C-alpha cells in the first residue's frame, strides 16, 4: 500500500515537471504568434525597455518591466500585410529556403534508401568499414567539414562569379541559361549537393532496415522476387514511419541552416529566411514576429501531420508487430 502511494506521488511529481517544462518550451512560440497580431505601438510599449537596449552602443541594464502578453489589446493583420504583400523580400527569402530544403530532403531520402538497403542486405568487411566512416562523418559537427566542402565547391566552380570553366562555360555559350541564373544555380548547388549526400539519413535508415526479419526476404526469394521487388515491396513499406520521421528531421535541420548560406553563398539575395531573420528587426520590430510566425508554419504543419510517424519511426523502428 505504501509502495503504491509512493509510486502515485512520484507519478504526480513527474507529471507536474513535464507540464511545467512543456509550458516553458512552448511559451516563446505562443508569444511570437500573439505578438505578430499586435500593432507596432503596442509592441514598443510592451518591450520598449528591452528593444531600447538593443539599439544602444553601450550595455544598459533594463530598468523597466517587460510586459509579456499573450492576448493583444487590438488584433491587427497589418504586420502580415507588410510581410506577404507590401514587402516581397520576405517571400523571396521564404522561397529561397524552400528551393534549398526540399531538394535536399527528397534526394537525401532517395540516396539513403538505396544505400541503406545495400548496407542492411550484404555483410562484408569493406561494407562495414564504409559504414563506420559514415558514423565518423555523422558525429562530426558541420563546422569541421565546412572547409572540405568549401574546397570541393570551389574546385567544381560553384563559387565562381564568371562562367568560364567546364559545363558552366558550355551552358553560357549555348544560351541555355542566363549568366545570372547560372551563377545563382551554382551557389545553390554548393549547398544542395553536400546536403544530399549527408550520412545522417543513411545511418538511421540502415539501423531500421537491419531490424527487418530475414525470413521475409527468404520467403520473397522463394516466390521469385528480385532485389528491386524486395526493396520496394518489403523494405520500403516496413520503413514508412522511419522515412517520414527522418524526412521531418532532415527538413527541419536544413530549414534552420545558417552557416552554409553565409559561407558558400556570395549573393545575399539568395540567402534563405533563416539567415535573413536576424536582420528583420533592424527596421520595424513588429515585422520580426510576423516573419518568425510565417517561418515556423512549415515545420509546425509538418510536425502536426507526421507526429504519429515520428514517434513510431523512433520507437518501433518502422516495423509493426
Short mmCIF file of C-alpha atoms in Angstrom, two decimals:
data_model
loop_
_atom_site.label_atom_id
_atom_site.label_comp_id
_atom_site.label_asym_id
_atom_site.label_seq_id
_atom_site.Cartn_x
_atom_site.Cartn_y
_atom_site.Cartn_z
CA UNK A 1 0.00 0.00 0.00
CA UNK A 2 2.80 2.38 0.94
CA UNK A 3 4.66 1.46 -2.24
CA UNK A 4 1.57 2.30 -4.34
CA UNK A 5 1.23 5.70 -2.62
CA UNK A 6 4.88 6.46 -3.25
CA UNK A 7 4.52 5.44 -6.90
CA UNK A 8 1.39 7.62 -7.23
CA UNK A 9 3.18 10.60 -5.66
CA UNK A 10 6.18 10.04 -7.90
CA UNK A 11 3.93 9.97 -10.98
CA UNK A 12 2.30 13.24 -9.93
CA UNK A 13 5.69 14.93 -9.47
CA UNK A 14 6.87 13.70 -12.88
CA UNK A 15 3.61 14.87 -14.48
CA UNK A 16 3.89 18.33 -12.94
CA UNK A 17 7.54 18.62 -14.01
CA UNK A 18 6.72 17.59 -17.58
CA UNK A 19 3.77 20.01 -17.69
CA UNK A 20 5.86 22.96 -16.48
CA UNK A 21 8.65 22.08 -18.91
CA UNK A 22 6.17 21.88 -21.79
CA UNK A 23 4.74 25.31 -20.92
CA UNK A 24 8.21 26.85 -20.75
CA UNK A 25 9.22 25.34 -24.10
CA UNK A 26 6.04 26.39 -25.91
CA UNK A 27 5.87 29.89 -24.40
CA UNK A 28 8.29 31.56 -26.91
CA UNK A 29 6.27 30.13 -29.80
CA UNK A 30 2.97 31.35 -28.35
CA UNK A 31 4.46 34.79 -27.63
CA UNK A 32 5.76 35.07 -31.19
CA UNK A 33 2.36 34.19 -32.67
CA UNK A 34 0.46 36.50 -30.29
CA UNK A 35 2.81 39.45 -30.83
CA UNK A 36 2.55 39.07 -34.59
CA UNK A 37 -1.07 40.30 -34.30
CA UNK A 38 -0.12 43.38 -32.25
CA UNK A 39 0.46 46.86 -33.57
CA UNK A 40 3.95 48.36 -33.57
CA UNK A 41 2.94 50.82 -30.82
CA UNK A 42 1.73 48.02 -28.54
CA UNK A 43 4.90 46.01 -29.13
CA UNK A 44 7.03 49.06 -28.31
CA UNK A 45 5.02 49.62 -25.15
CA UNK A 46 5.44 46.00 -24.02
CA UNK A 47 9.11 45.54 -24.95
CA UNK A 48 10.34 49.12 -25.15
CA UNK A 49 12.91 48.71 -22.40
CA UNK A 50 14.41 45.59 -23.96
CA UNK A 51 14.38 46.93 -27.52
CA UNK A 52 15.91 50.21 -26.42
CA UNK A 53 18.94 48.42 -25.03
CA UNK A 54 19.35 46.52 -28.31
CA UNK A 55 19.99 49.73 -30.21
CA UNK A 56 22.29 51.42 -27.71
CA UNK A 57 26.05 51.40 -28.22
CA UNK A 58 26.66 50.69 -24.54
CA UNK A 59 25.23 47.89 -22.46
CA UNK A 60 22.50 49.15 -20.14
CA UNK A 61 20.55 47.22 -17.55
CA UNK A 62 16.79 47.05 -18.13
CA UNK A 63 15.25 49.45 -15.65
CA UNK A 64 11.64 48.91 -16.74
CA UNK A 65 9.44 45.85 -16.64
CA UNK A 66 8.92 43.87 -19.82
CA UNK A 67 5.24 43.05 -20.34
CA UNK A 68 4.74 39.57 -21.79
CA UNK A 69 1.25 39.49 -23.30
CA UNK A 70 -0.42 36.52 -24.92
CA UNK A 71 -3.55 38.43 -25.98
CA UNK A 72 -3.19 41.70 -27.93
CA UNK A 73 -5.27 44.70 -26.92
CA UNK A 74 -6.31 45.18 -30.53
CA UNK A 75 -5.63 42.40 -33.01
CA UNK A 76 -4.40 43.52 -36.42
CA UNK A 77 -3.14 41.90 -39.61
CA UNK A 78 -1.02 44.88 -40.62
CA UNK A 79 2.24 43.03 -39.94
CA UNK A 80 1.19 40.16 -42.19
CA UNK A 81 0.09 42.57 -44.92
CA UNK A 82 3.56 44.09 -44.88
CA UNK A 83 5.23 40.69 -44.98
CA UNK A 84 3.03 38.99 -47.57
CA UNK A 85 2.00 41.84 -49.86
CA UNK A 86 3.78 45.15 -49.35
CA UNK A 87 7.33 43.83 -48.96
CA UNK A 88 8.03 40.86 -51.25
CA UNK A 89 11.59 40.49 -49.95
CA UNK A 90 10.40 38.23 -47.13
CA UNK A 91 8.57 35.93 -49.55
CA UNK A 92 11.66 35.76 -51.75
CA UNK A 93 13.70 34.63 -48.75
CA UNK A 94 11.00 32.10 -47.87
CA UNK A 95 11.16 30.80 -51.45
CA UNK A 96 14.96 30.57 -51.19
CA UNK A 97 14.56 28.39 -48.11
CA UNK A 98 12.14 26.13 -49.97
CA UNK A 99 14.39 25.82 -53.02
CA UNK A 100 17.28 24.68 -50.83
CA UNK A 101 15.47 22.49 -48.31
CA UNK A 102 13.01 20.48 -50.41
CA UNK A 103 15.58 19.03 -52.90
CA UNK A 104 17.99 18.21 -50.07
CA UNK A 105 15.28 16.33 -48.18
CA UNK A 106 13.90 14.38 -51.15
CA UNK A 107 17.22 13.39 -52.72
CA UNK A 108 18.82 12.59 -49.37
CA UNK A 109 15.98 10.17 -48.63
CA UNK A 110 16.28 8.61 -52.11
CA UNK A 111 20.02 8.04 -51.69
CA UNK A 112 19.50 6.81 -48.13
CA UNK A 113 17.02 4.17 -49.28
CA UNK A 114 19.38 2.71 -51.88
CA UNK A 115 22.49 2.91 -49.70
CA UNK A 116 20.81 1.62 -46.53
CA UNK A 117 19.36 -1.32 -48.42
CA UNK A 118 22.85 -2.29 -49.55
CA UNK A 119 24.27 -1.91 -46.04
CA UNK A 120 21.48 -3.99 -44.49
CA UNK A 121 21.37 -6.78 -47.09
CA UNK A 122 25.05 -7.55 -47.64
CA UNK A 123 27.65 -8.11 -44.97
CA UNK A 124 31.38 -7.89 -45.62
CA UNK A 125 34.43 -6.13 -44.21
CA UNK A 126 34.55 -3.39 -46.86
CA UNK A 127 30.90 -2.52 -46.27
CA UNK A 128 31.41 -2.41 -42.50
CA UNK A 129 34.42 -0.12 -42.95
CA UNK A 130 32.45 2.25 -45.17
CA UNK A 131 29.55 2.28 -42.71
CA UNK A 132 31.97 3.07 -39.88
CA UNK A 133 33.25 6.01 -41.95
CA UNK A 134 29.64 7.19 -42.27
CA UNK A 135 29.31 7.13 -38.48
CA UNK A 136 32.50 9.16 -38.06
CA UNK A 137 31.25 11.76 -40.54
CA UNK A 138 27.84 11.91 -38.88
CA UNK A 139 29.15 12.65 -35.38
CA UNK A 140 31.35 15.46 -36.68
CA UNK A 141 29.78 18.94 -36.43
CA UNK A 142 29.22 20.79 -39.68
CA UNK A 143 31.92 23.32 -38.78
CA UNK A 144 34.53 20.55 -39.04
CA UNK A 145 33.52 19.57 -42.58
CA UNK A 146 32.93 23.15 -43.71
CA UNK A 147 36.45 23.68 -45.06
CA UNK A 148 36.47 20.45 -47.17
CA UNK A 149 33.02 21.34 -48.52
CA UNK A 150 34.24 24.82 -49.38
CA UNK A 151 37.32 23.47 -51.17
CA UNK A 152 35.29 20.94 -53.16
CA UNK A 153 32.71 23.57 -54.12
CA UNK A 154 35.50 25.89 -55.23
CA UNK A 155 37.12 23.07 -57.26
CA UNK A 156 33.81 22.37 -59.02
CA UNK A 157 33.43 26.05 -59.91
CA UNK A 158 30.39 26.65 -57.71
CA UNK A 159 31.94 29.70 -56.06
CA UNK A 160 33.00 31.47 -59.26
CA UNK A 161 31.11 34.54 -60.39
CA UNK A 162 32.19 34.16 -64.03
CA UNK A 163 31.05 31.17 -66.08
CA UNK A 164 34.38 30.41 -67.73
CA UNK A 165 35.06 26.77 -66.86
CA UNK A 166 33.64 23.36 -67.70
CA UNK A 167 29.93 22.81 -68.05
CA UNK A 168 29.17 26.36 -66.89
CA UNK A 169 31.03 27.79 -69.87
CA UNK A 170 29.13 25.44 -72.19
CA UNK A 171 25.75 26.43 -70.73
CA UNK A 172 26.65 30.09 -71.07
CA UNK A 173 27.80 29.74 -74.69
CA UNK A 174 24.74 27.68 -75.66
CA UNK A 175 22.48 30.34 -74.11
CA UNK A 176 20.62 27.61 -72.21
CA UNK A 177 20.54 29.87 -69.17
CA UNK A 178 21.30 33.48 -68.49
CA UNK A 179 24.56 34.21 -66.71
CA UNK A 180 22.75 35.41 -63.58
CA UNK A 181 20.72 32.19 -63.49
CA UNK A 182 23.86 30.07 -63.83
CA UNK A 183 25.58 31.95 -61.01
CA UNK A 184 22.58 31.50 -58.68
CA UNK A 185 22.31 27.82 -59.63
CA UNK A 186 25.96 27.21 -58.80
CA UNK A 187 25.67 28.85 -55.39
CA UNK A 188 22.61 26.78 -54.56
CA UNK A 189 24.29 23.57 -55.71
CA UNK A 190 27.18 24.34 -53.34
CA UNK A 191 24.70 23.81 -50.50
CA UNK A 192 22.34 21.24 -52.01
CA UNK A 193 24.91 18.65 -53.11
CA UNK A 194 26.67 18.26 -49.71
CA UNK A 195 23.24 18.09 -48.07
CA UNK A 196 22.05 15.35 -50.43
CA UNK A 197 24.97 13.09 -49.51
CA UNK A 198 24.75 13.68 -45.76
CA UNK A 199 25.31 10.42 -43.78
CA UNK A 200 22.59 11.19 -41.20
CA UNK A 201 19.69 9.55 -43.08
CA UNK A 202 21.79 6.59 -44.20
CA UNK A 203 22.88 5.78 -40.65
CA UNK A 204 19.36 5.88 -39.17
CA UNK A 205 17.67 4.06 -42.03
CA UNK A 206 20.31 1.33 -42.06
CA UNK A 207 19.63 0.65 -38.39
CA UNK A 208 15.92 0.37 -39.14
CA UNK A 209 16.35 -1.93 -42.16
CA UNK A 210 18.62 -4.26 -40.22
CA UNK A 211 15.69 -4.96 -37.86
CA UNK A 212 13.56 -6.39 -40.66
CA UNK A 213 13.41 -10.21 -40.24
CA UNK A 214 15.43 -12.04 -42.88
CA UNK A 215 12.61 -14.60 -43.13
CA UNK A 216 10.59 -12.06 -45.12
CA UNK A 217 13.39 -11.82 -47.68
CA UNK A 218 13.81 -15.59 -47.90
CA UNK A 219 10.08 -16.07 -48.46
CA UNK A 220 10.09 -13.42 -51.19
CA UNK A 221 13.04 -15.09 -52.92
CA UNK A 222 11.20 -18.41 -52.93
CA UNK A 223 8.38 -16.65 -54.77
CA UNK A 224 10.89 -15.39 -57.36
CA UNK A 225 11.13 -11.76 -56.19
CA UNK A 226 14.02 -9.67 -57.47
CA UNK A 227 16.16 -7.38 -55.32
CA UNK A 228 14.22 -4.36 -56.57
CA UNK A 229 10.92 -6.01 -55.63
CA UNK A 230 12.26 -6.95 -52.20
CA UNK A 231 13.32 -3.37 -51.58
CA UNK A 232 10.15 -1.69 -52.88
CA UNK A 233 7.55 -4.19 -51.67
CA UNK A 234 9.04 -5.37 -48.36
CA UNK A 235 11.61 -2.93 -47.05
CA UNK A 236 10.03 0.38 -48.02
CA UNK A 237 6.51 -0.37 -46.62
CA UNK A 238 8.06 -1.52 -43.34
CA UNK A 239 10.24 1.60 -43.20
CA UNK A 240 7.45 4.08 -43.98
CA UNK A 241 7.34 5.54 -40.47
CA UNK A 242 11.12 5.76 -40.31
CA UNK A 243 11.27 7.51 -43.71
CA UNK A 244 8.69 10.10 -42.64
CA UNK A 245 10.41 10.76 -39.32
CA UNK A 246 13.86 11.01 -40.95
CA UNK A 247 12.45 13.31 -43.63
CA UNK A 248 10.99 15.58 -40.95
CA UNK A 249 14.28 15.75 -39.06
CA UNK A 250 16.26 16.47 -42.23
CA UNK A 251 13.79 19.15 -43.37
CA UNK A 252 13.85 20.94 -40.01
CA UNK A 253 17.65 20.74 -39.83
CA UNK A 254 18.21 22.34 -43.23
CA UNK A 255 15.27 24.72 -42.89
CA UNK A 256 17.14 26.29 -39.97
CA UNK A 257 20.61 26.26 -41.53
CA UNK A 258 22.71 29.40 -41.16
CA UNK A 259 26.42 28.61 -41.61
CA UNK A 260 26.16 27.06 -45.07
CA UNK A 261 24.49 30.01 -46.83
CA UNK A 262 26.73 32.56 -45.15
CA UNK A 263 29.94 30.76 -46.16
CA UNK A 264 29.02 29.29 -49.54
CA UNK A 265 26.73 32.00 -50.95
CA UNK A 266 28.30 35.27 -52.01
CA UNK A 267 24.99 36.76 -53.18
CA UNK A 268 22.91 37.78 -50.16
CA UNK A 269 19.79 37.83 -52.37
CA UNK A 270 19.94 34.02 -52.41
CA UNK A 271 20.11 33.66 -48.62
CA UNK A 272 17.25 31.71 -47.01
CA UNK A 273 14.87 33.21 -44.49
CA UNK A 274 16.78 31.60 -41.61
CA UNK A 275 19.73 33.92 -42.32
CA UNK A 276 17.53 36.93 -43.01
CA UNK A 277 15.61 36.67 -39.72
CA UNK A 278 18.48 38.28 -37.80
CA UNK A 279 18.15 41.39 -39.97
CA UNK A 280 14.37 41.78 -39.80
CA UNK A 281 14.23 43.77 -36.58
CA UNK A 282 16.58 46.48 -37.85
CA UNK A 283 13.51 48.36 -39.12
CA UNK A 284 10.02 47.72 -37.79
CA UNK A 285 10.31 45.34 -34.84
CA UNK A 286 6.72 44.22 -35.34
CA UNK A 287 7.68 42.58 -38.61
CA UNK A 288 10.06 40.25 -36.78
CA UNK A 289 7.17 38.48 -35.05
CA UNK A 290 5.14 38.15 -38.25
CA UNK A 291 8.11 36.87 -40.26
CA UNK A 292 9.00 34.49 -37.43
CA UNK A 293 5.46 33.11 -37.44
CA UNK A 294 5.47 32.61 -41.21
CA UNK A 295 8.87 30.94 -40.87
CA UNK A 296 7.50 28.44 -38.32
CA UNK A 297 4.44 27.42 -40.34
CA UNK A 298 6.05 24.67 -42.50
CA UNK A 299 7.73 22.95 -39.56
CA UNK A 300 4.62 23.17 -37.35
CA UNK A 301 2.36 21.76 -40.08
CA UNK A 302 4.87 19.02 -40.78
CA UNK A 303 5.03 18.06 -37.12
CA UNK A 304 1.23 18.04 -36.74
CA UNK A 305 0.88 15.83 -39.81
CA UNK A 306 3.73 13.43 -39.04
CA UNK A 307 3.67 13.29 -35.24
CA UNK A 308 2.47 9.66 -35.17
CA UNK A 309 5.00 8.65 -37.82
CA UNK A 310 7.77 10.43 -35.91
CA UNK A 311 7.03 8.62 -32.64
CA UNK A 312 6.53 5.25 -34.36
CA UNK A 313 9.64 5.63 -36.50
CA UNK A 314 11.82 6.38 -33.48
CA UNK A 315 10.38 3.86 -31.01
CA UNK A 316 9.35 0.94 -33.22
CA UNK A 317 11.95 1.30 -35.96
CA UNK A 318 9.24 1.37 -38.60
CA UNK A 319 8.28 -2.30 -38.06
CA UNK A 320 4.78 -3.15 -36.94
CA UNK A 321 4.29 -6.14 -34.77
#
